[in-house]
PDB file of C-alpha atoms in Angstrom:
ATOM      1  CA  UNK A 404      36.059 -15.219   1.997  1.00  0.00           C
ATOM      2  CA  UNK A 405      34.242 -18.417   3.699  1.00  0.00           C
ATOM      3  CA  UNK A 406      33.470 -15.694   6.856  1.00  0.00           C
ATOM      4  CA  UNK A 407      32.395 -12.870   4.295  1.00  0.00           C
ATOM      5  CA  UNK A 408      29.630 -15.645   3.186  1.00  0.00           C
ATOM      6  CA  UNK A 409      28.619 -16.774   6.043  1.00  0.00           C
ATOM      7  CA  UNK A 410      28.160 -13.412   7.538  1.00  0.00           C
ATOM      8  CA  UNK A 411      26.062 -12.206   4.293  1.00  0.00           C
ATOM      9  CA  UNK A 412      24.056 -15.341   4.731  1.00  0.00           C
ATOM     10  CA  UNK A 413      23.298 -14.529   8.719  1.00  0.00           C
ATOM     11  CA  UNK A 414      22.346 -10.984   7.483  1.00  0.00           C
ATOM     12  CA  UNK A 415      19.922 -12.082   4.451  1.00  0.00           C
ATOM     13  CA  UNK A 416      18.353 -14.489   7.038  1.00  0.00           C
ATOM     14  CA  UNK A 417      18.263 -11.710   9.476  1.00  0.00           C
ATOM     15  CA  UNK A 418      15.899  -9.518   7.023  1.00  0.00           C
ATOM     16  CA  UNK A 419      14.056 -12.487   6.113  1.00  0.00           C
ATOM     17  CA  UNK A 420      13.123 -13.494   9.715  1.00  0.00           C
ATOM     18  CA  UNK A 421      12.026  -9.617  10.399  1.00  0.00           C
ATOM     19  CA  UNK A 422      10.300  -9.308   7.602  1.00  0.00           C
ATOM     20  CA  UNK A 423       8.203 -12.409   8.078  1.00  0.00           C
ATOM     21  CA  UNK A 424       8.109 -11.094  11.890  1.00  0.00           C
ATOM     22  CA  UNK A 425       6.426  -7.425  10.536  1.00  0.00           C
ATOM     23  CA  UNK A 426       4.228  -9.013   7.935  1.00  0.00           C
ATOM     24  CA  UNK A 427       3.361 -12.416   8.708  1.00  0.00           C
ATOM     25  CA  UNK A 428       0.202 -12.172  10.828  1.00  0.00           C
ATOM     26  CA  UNK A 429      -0.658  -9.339   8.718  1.00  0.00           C
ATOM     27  CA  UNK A 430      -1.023 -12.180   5.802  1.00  0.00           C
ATOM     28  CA  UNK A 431      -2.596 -14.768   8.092  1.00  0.00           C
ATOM     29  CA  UNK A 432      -5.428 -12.151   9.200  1.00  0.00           C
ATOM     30  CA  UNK A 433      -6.207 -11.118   5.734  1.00  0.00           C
ATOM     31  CA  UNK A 434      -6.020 -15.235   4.692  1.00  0.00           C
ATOM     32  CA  UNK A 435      -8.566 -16.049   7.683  1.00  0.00           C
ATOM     33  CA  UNK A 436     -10.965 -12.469   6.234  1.00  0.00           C
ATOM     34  CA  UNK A 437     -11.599 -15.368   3.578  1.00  0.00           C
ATOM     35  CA  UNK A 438     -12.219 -18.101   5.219  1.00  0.00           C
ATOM     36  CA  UNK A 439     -15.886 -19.306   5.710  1.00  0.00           C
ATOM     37  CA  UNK A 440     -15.404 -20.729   9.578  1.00  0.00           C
ATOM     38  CA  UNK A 441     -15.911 -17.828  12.407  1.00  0.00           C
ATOM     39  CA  UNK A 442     -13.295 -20.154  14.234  1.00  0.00           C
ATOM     40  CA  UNK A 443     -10.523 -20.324  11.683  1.00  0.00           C
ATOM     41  CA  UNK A 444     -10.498 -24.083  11.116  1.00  0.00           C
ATOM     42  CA  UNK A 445      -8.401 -25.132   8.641  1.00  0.00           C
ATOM     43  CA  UNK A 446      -7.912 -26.016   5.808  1.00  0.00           C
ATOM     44  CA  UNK A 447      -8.573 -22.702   4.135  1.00  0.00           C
ATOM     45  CA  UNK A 448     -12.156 -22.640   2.704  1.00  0.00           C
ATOM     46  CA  UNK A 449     -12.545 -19.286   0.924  1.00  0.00           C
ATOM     47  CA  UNK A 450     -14.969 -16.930   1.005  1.00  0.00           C
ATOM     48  CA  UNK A 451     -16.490 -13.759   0.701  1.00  0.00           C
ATOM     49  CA  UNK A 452     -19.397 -13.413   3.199  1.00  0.00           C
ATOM     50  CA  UNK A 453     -17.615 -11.665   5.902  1.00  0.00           C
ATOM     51  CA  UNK A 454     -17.139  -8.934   3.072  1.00  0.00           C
ATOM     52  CA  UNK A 455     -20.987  -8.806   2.291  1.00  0.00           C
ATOM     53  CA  UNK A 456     -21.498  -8.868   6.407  1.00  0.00           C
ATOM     54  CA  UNK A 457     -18.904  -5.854   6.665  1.00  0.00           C
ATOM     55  CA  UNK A 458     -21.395  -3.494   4.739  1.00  0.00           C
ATOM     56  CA  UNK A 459     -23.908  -4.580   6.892  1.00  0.00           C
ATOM     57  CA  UNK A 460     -22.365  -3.691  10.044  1.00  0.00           C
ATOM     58  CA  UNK A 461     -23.429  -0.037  10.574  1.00  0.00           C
ATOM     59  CA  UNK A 462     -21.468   0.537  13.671  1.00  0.00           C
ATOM     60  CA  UNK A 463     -18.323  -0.674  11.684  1.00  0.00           C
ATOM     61  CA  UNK A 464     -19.017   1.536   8.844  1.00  0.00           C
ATOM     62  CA  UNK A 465     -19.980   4.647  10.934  1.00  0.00           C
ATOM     63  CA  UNK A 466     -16.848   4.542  13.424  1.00  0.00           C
ATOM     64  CA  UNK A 467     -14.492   3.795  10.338  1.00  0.00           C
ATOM     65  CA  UNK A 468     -15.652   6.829   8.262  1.00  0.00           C
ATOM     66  CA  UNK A 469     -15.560   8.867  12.052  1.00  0.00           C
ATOM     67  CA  UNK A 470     -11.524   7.549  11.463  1.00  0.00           C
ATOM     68  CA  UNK A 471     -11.051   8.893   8.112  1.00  0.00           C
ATOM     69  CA  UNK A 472     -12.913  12.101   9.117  1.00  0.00           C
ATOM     70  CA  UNK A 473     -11.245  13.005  11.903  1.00  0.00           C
ATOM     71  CA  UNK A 474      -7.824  11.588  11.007  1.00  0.00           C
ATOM     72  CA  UNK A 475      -8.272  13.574   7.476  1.00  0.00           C
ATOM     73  CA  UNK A 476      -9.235  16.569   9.443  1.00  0.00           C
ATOM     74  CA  UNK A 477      -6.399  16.378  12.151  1.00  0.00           C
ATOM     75  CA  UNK A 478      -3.617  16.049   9.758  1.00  0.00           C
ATOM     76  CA  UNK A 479      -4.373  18.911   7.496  1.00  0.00           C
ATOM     77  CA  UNK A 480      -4.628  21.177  11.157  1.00  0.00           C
ATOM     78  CA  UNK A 481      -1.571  19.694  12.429  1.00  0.00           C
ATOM     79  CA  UNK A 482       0.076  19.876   8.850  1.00  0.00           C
ATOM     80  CA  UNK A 483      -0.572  23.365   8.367  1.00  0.00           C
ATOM     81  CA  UNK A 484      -0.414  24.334  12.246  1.00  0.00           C
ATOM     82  CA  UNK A 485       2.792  22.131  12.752  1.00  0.00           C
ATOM     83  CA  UNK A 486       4.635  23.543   9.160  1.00  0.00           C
ATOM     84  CA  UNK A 487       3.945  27.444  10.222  1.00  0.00           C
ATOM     85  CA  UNK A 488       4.883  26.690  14.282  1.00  0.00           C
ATOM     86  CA  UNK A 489       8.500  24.793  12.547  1.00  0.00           C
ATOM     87  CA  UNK A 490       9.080  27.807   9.932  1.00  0.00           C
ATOM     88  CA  UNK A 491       8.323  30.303  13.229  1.00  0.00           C
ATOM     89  CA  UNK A 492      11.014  28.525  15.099  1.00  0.00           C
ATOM     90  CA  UNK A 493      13.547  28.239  12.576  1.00  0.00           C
ATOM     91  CA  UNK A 494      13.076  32.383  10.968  1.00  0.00           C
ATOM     92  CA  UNK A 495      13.108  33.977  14.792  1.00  0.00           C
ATOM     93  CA  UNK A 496      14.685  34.438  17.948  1.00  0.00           C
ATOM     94  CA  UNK A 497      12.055  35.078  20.865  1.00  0.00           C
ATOM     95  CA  UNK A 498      11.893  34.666  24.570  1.00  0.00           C
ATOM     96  CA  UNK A 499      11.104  31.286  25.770  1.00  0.00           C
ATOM     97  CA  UNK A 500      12.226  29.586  21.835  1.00  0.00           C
ATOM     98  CA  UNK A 501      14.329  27.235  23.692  1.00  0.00           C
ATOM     99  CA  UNK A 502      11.494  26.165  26.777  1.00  0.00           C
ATOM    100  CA  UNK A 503       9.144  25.781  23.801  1.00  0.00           C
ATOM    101  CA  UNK A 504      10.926  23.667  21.005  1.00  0.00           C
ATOM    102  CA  UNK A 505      12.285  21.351  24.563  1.00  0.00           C
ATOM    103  CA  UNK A 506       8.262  21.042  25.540  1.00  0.00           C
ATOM    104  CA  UNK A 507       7.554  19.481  22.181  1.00  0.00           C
ATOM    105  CA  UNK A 508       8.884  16.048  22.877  1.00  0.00           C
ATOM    106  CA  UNK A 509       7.165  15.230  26.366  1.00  0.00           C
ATOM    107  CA  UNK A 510       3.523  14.943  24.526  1.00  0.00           C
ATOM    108  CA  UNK A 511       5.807  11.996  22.169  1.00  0.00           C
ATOM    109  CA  UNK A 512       7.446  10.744  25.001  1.00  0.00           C
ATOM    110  CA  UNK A 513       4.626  10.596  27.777  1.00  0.00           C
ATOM    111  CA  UNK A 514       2.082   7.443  28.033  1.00  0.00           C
ATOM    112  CA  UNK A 515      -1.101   8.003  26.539  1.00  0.00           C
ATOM    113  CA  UNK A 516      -3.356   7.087  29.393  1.00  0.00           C
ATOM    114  CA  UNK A 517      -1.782   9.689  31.464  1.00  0.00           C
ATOM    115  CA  UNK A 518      -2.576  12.140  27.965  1.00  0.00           C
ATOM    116  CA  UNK A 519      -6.207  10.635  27.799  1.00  0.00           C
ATOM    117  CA  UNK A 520      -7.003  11.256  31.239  1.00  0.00           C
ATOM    118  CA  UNK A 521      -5.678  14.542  31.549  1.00  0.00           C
ATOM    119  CA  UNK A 522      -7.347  15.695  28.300  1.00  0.00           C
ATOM    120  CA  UNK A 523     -10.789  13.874  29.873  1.00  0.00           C
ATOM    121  CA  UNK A 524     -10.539  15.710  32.506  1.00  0.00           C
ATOM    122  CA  UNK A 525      -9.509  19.299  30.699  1.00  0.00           C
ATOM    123  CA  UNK A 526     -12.307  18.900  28.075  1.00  0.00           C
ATOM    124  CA  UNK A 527     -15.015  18.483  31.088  1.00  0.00           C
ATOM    125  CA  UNK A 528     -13.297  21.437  33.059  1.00  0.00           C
ATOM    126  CA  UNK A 529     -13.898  23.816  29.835  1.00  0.00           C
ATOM    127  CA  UNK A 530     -17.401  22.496  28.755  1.00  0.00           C
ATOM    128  CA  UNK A 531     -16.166  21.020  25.643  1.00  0.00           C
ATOM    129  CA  UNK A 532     -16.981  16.898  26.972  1.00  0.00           C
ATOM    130  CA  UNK A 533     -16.294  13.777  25.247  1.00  0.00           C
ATOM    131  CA  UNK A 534     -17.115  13.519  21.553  1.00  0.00           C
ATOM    132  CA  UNK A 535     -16.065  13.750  17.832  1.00  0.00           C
ATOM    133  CA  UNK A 536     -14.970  17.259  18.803  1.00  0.00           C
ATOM    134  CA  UNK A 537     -13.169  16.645  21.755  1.00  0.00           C
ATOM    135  CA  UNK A 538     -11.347  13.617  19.906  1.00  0.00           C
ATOM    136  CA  UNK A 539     -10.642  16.129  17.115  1.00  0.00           C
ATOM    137  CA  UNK A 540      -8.985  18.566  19.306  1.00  0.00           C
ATOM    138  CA  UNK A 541      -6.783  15.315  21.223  1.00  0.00           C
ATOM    139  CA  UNK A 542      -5.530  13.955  17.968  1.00  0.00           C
ATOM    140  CA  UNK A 543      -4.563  17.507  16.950  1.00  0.00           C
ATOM    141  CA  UNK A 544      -2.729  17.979  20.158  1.00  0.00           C
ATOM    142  CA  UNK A 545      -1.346  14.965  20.155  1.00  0.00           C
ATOM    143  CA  UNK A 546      -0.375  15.091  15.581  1.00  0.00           C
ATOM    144  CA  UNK A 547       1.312  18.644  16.210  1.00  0.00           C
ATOM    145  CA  UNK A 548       4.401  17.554  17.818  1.00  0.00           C
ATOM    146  CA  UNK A 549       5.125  15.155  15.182  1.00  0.00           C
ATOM    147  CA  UNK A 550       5.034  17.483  12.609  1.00  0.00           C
ATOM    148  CA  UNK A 551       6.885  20.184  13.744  1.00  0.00           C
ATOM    149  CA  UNK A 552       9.997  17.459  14.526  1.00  0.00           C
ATOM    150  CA  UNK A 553      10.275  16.128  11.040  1.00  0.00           C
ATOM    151  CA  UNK A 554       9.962  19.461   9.425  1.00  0.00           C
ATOM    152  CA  UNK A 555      12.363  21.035  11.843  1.00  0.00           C
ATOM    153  CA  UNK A 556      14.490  18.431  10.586  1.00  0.00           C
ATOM    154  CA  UNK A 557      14.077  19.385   7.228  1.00  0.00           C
ATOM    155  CA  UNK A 558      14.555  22.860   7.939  1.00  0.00           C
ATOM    156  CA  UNK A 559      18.079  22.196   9.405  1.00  0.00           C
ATOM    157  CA  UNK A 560      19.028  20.958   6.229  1.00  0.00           C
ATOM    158  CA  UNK A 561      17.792  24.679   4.281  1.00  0.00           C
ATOM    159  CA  UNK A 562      20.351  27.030   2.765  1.00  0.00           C
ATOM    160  CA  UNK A 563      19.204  30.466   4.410  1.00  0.00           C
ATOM    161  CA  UNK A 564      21.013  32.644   1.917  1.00  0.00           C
ATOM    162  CA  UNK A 565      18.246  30.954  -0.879  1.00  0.00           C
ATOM    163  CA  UNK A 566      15.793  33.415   1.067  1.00  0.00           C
ATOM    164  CA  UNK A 567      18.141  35.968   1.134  1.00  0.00           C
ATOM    165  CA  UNK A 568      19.141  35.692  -2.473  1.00  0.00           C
ATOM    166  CA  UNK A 569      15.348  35.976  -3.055  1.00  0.00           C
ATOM    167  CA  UNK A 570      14.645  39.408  -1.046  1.00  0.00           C
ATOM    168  CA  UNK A 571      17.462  40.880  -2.827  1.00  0.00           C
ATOM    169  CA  UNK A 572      15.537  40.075  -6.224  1.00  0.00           C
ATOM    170  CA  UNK A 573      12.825  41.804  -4.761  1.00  0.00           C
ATOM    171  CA  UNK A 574      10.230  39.001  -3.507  1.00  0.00           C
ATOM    172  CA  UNK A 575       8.310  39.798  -0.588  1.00  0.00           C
ATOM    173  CA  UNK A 576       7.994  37.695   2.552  1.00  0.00           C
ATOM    174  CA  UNK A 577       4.730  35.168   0.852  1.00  0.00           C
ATOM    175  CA  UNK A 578       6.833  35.045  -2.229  1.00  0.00           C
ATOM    176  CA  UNK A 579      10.092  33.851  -0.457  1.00  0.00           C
ATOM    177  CA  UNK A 580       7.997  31.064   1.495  1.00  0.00           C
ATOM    178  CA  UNK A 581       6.083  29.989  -0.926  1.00  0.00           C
ATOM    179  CA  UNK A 582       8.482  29.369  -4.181  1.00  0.00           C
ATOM    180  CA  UNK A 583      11.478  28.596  -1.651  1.00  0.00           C
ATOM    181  CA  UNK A 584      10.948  27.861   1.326  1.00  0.00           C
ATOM    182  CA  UNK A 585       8.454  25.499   1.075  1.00  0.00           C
ATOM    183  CA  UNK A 586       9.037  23.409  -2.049  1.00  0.00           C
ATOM    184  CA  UNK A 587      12.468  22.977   0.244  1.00  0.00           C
ATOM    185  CA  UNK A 588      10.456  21.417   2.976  1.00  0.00           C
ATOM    186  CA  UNK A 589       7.961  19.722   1.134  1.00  0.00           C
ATOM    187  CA  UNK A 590       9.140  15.821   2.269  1.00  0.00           C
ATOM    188  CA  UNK A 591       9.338  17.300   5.533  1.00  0.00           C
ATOM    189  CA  UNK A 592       5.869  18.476   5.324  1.00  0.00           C
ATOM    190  CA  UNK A 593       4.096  15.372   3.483  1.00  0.00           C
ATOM    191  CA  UNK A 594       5.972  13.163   6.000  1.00  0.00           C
ATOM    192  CA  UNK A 595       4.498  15.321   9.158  1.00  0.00           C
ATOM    193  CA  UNK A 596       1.387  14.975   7.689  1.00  0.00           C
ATOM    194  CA  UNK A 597       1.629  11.289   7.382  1.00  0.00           C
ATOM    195  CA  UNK A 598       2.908  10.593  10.788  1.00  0.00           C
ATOM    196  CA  UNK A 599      -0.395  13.143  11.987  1.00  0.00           C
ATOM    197  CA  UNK A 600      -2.419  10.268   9.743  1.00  0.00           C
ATOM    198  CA  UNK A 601      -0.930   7.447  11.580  1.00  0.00           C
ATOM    199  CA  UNK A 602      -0.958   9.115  15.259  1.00  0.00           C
ATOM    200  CA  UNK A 603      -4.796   9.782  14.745  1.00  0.00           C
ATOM    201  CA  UNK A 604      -6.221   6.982  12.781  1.00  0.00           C
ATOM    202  CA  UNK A 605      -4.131   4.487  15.184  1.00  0.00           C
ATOM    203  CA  UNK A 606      -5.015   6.317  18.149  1.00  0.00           C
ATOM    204  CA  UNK A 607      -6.822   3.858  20.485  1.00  0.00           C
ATOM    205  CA  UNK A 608      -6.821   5.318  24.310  1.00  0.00           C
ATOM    206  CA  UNK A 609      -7.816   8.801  23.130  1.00  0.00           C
ATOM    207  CA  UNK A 610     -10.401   8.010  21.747  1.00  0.00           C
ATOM    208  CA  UNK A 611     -11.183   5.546  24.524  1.00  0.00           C
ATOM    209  CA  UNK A 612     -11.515   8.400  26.967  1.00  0.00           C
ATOM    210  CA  UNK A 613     -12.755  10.959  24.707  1.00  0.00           C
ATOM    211  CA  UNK A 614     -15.792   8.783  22.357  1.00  0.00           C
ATOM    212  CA  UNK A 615     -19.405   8.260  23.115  1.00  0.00           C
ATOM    213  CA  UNK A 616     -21.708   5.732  22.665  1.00  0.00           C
ATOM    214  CA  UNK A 617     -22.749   6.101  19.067  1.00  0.00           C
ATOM    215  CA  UNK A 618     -19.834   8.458  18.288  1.00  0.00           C
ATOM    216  CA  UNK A 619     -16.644   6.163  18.140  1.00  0.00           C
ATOM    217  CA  UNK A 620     -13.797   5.563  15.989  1.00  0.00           C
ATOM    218  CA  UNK A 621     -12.637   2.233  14.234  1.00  0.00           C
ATOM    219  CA  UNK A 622      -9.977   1.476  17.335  1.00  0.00           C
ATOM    220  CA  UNK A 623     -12.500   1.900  20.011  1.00  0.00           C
ATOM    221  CA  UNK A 624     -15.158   0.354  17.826  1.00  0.00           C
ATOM    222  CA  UNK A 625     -12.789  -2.964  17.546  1.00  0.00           C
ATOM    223  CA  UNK A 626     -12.249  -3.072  20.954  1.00  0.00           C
ATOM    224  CA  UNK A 627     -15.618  -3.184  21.709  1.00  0.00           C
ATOM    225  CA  UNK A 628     -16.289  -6.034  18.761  1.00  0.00           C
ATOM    226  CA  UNK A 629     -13.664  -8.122  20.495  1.00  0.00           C
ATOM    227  CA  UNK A 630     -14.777  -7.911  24.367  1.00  0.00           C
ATOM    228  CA  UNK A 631     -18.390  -8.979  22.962  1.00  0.00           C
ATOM    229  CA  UNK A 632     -16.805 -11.648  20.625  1.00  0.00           C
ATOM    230  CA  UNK A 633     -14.837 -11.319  17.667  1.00  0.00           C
ATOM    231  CA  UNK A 634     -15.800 -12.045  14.378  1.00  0.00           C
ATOM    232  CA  UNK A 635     -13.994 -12.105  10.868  1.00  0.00           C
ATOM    233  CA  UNK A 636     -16.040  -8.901   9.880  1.00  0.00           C
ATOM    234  CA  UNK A 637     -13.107  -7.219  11.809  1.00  0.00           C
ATOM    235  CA  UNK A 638      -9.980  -9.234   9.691  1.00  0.00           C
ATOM    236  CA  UNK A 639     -12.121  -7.890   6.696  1.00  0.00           C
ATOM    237  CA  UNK A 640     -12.252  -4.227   7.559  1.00  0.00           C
ATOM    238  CA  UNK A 641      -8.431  -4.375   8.401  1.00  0.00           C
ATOM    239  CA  UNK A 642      -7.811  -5.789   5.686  1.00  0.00           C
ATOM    240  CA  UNK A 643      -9.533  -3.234   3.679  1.00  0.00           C
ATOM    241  CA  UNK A 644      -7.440  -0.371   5.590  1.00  0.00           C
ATOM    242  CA  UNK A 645      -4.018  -2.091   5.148  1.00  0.00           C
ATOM    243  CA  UNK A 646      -4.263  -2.481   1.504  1.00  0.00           C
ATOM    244  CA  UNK A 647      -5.491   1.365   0.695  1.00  0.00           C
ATOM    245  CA  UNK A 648      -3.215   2.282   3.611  1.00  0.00           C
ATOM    246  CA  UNK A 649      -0.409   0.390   1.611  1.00  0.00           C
ATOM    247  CA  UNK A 650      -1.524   1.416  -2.363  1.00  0.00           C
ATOM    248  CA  UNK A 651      -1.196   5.140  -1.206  1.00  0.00           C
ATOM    249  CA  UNK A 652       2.538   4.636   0.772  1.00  0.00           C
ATOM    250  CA  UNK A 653       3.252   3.198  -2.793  1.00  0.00           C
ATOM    251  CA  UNK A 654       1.845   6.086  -4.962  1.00  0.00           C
ATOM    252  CA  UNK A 655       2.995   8.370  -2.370  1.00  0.00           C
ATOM    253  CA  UNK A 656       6.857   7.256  -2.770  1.00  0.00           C
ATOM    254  CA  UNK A 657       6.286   6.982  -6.645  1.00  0.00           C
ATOM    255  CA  UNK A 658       5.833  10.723  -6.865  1.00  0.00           C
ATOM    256  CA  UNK A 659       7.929  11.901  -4.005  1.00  0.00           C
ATOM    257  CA  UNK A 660      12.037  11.024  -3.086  1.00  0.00           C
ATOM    258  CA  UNK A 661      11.965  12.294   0.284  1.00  0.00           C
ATOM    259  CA  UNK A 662      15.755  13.712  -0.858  1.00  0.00           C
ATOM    260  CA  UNK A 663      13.966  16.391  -2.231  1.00  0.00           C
ATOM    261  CA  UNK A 664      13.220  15.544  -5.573  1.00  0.00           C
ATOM    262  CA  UNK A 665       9.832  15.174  -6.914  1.00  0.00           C
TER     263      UNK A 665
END
């Protein structure tokens, strides 16, 4: 009994000390977006200037709406791109299946330098450049490989004879993926989509190789901000991001059990 305790207490302290691990500078960061010295000298006094100096900050503003654009636009390609390219994989049998489903993991698995560079150098070989297009098309390439893994995944778990069952009551191929099919994979597919959110709005060296001056995105645009001399107008914007990043994980598992059940 006395070994039972102690173990349960050495596991509640375990959580304790990775939760405070995960989420402890994330408090201290948004603490010191309120404080009113640039050098975080304590104690604490609060503030909301670097707030009113955010709005001000054009380049901040522009390269964090270039974020939401392009991470907005890249996961409802990569969603819809990724869902079809899983479904394709999982209905047929076609030369190559095999070669193709192994490929998608190297794009997870390899360094993203070596990714940026190559993609640098493949955007200037077909004319495309650096730019919000060519940082489009790198987040998509890099999003797509996400999403077809975690609805794969989700497919694996599907009942094939509920499409069959459906043909034989006379629904045609649209019918059968859209009524049951893909309610089926639904978790599958919102999940995909929000790893393609993550993978582009997080995306740093991408964008580092692909962005021009004036055309950046929030990562690169930090970067920057911090090499010339970092101010709290960068703890407010992250701030800002964490909590709408957190309110819609929240409403997102309020409405969805990613068992299936809505």
């Amino acid at each position: 009994m006395a070994t039972t305790r102690i173990l349960e207490w050495l596991g509640r302290c375990y959580i304790v000390l990775l939760l405070g691990f995960l989420y402890l500078p994330i408090i201290i960061m948004a603490l010191m977006s309120f404080n009113a010295s640039p050098f975080y000298q304590l104690p604490l006094e609060w503030t909301t200037d670097w707030y009113a100096s955010l709005w001000q900050n054009g380049q901040l503003i522009a390269a964090t709406w270039n974020s939401i654009e392009i991470a907005v636009i890249t996961t409802v390609i990569a969603t819809v791109l990724g869902s079809a390219a899983s479904l394709a994989l999982y209905r047929y049998d076609f030369p190559g299946k095999k070669v193709l489903q192994a490929l998608l993991f190297p794009p997870i698995a390899i360094p993203w330098l070596i990714t940026g560079t190559a993609m640098l150098i493949f955007f200037f070989g077909i004319g495309i450049g650096r730019g919000l297009v060519a940082i489009l098309l790198g987040h998509v390439a890099l999003a797509l490989p996400y999403v077809i893994v975690v609805v794969s995944a989700r497919l694996q778990t599907f009942a094939p004879e509920l499409e069959e069952a459906a043909r034989s009551l006379g629904a045609n191929q649209w019918q059968v993926t859209n009524r049951v099919t893909l309610p089926w994979i639904m978790p599958g597919v919102i999940a995909g989509g929000l790893f393609a959110f993550a993978v582009s709005f997080d995306q740093f060296v991408v964008s580092y190789f692909l962005s021009t001056p004036g055309q950046t995105t929030l990562p690169v645009e930090i970067y920057a901000a911090i090499r010339k001399g970092f101010t709290p107008e960068i703890n407010a914007v992250s701030t800002i991001i964490i909590v709408v990043s957190m309110a819609l994980m929240l409403l997102t598992a309020r409405f969805f059990k990613f068992g299936g059940e809505k």
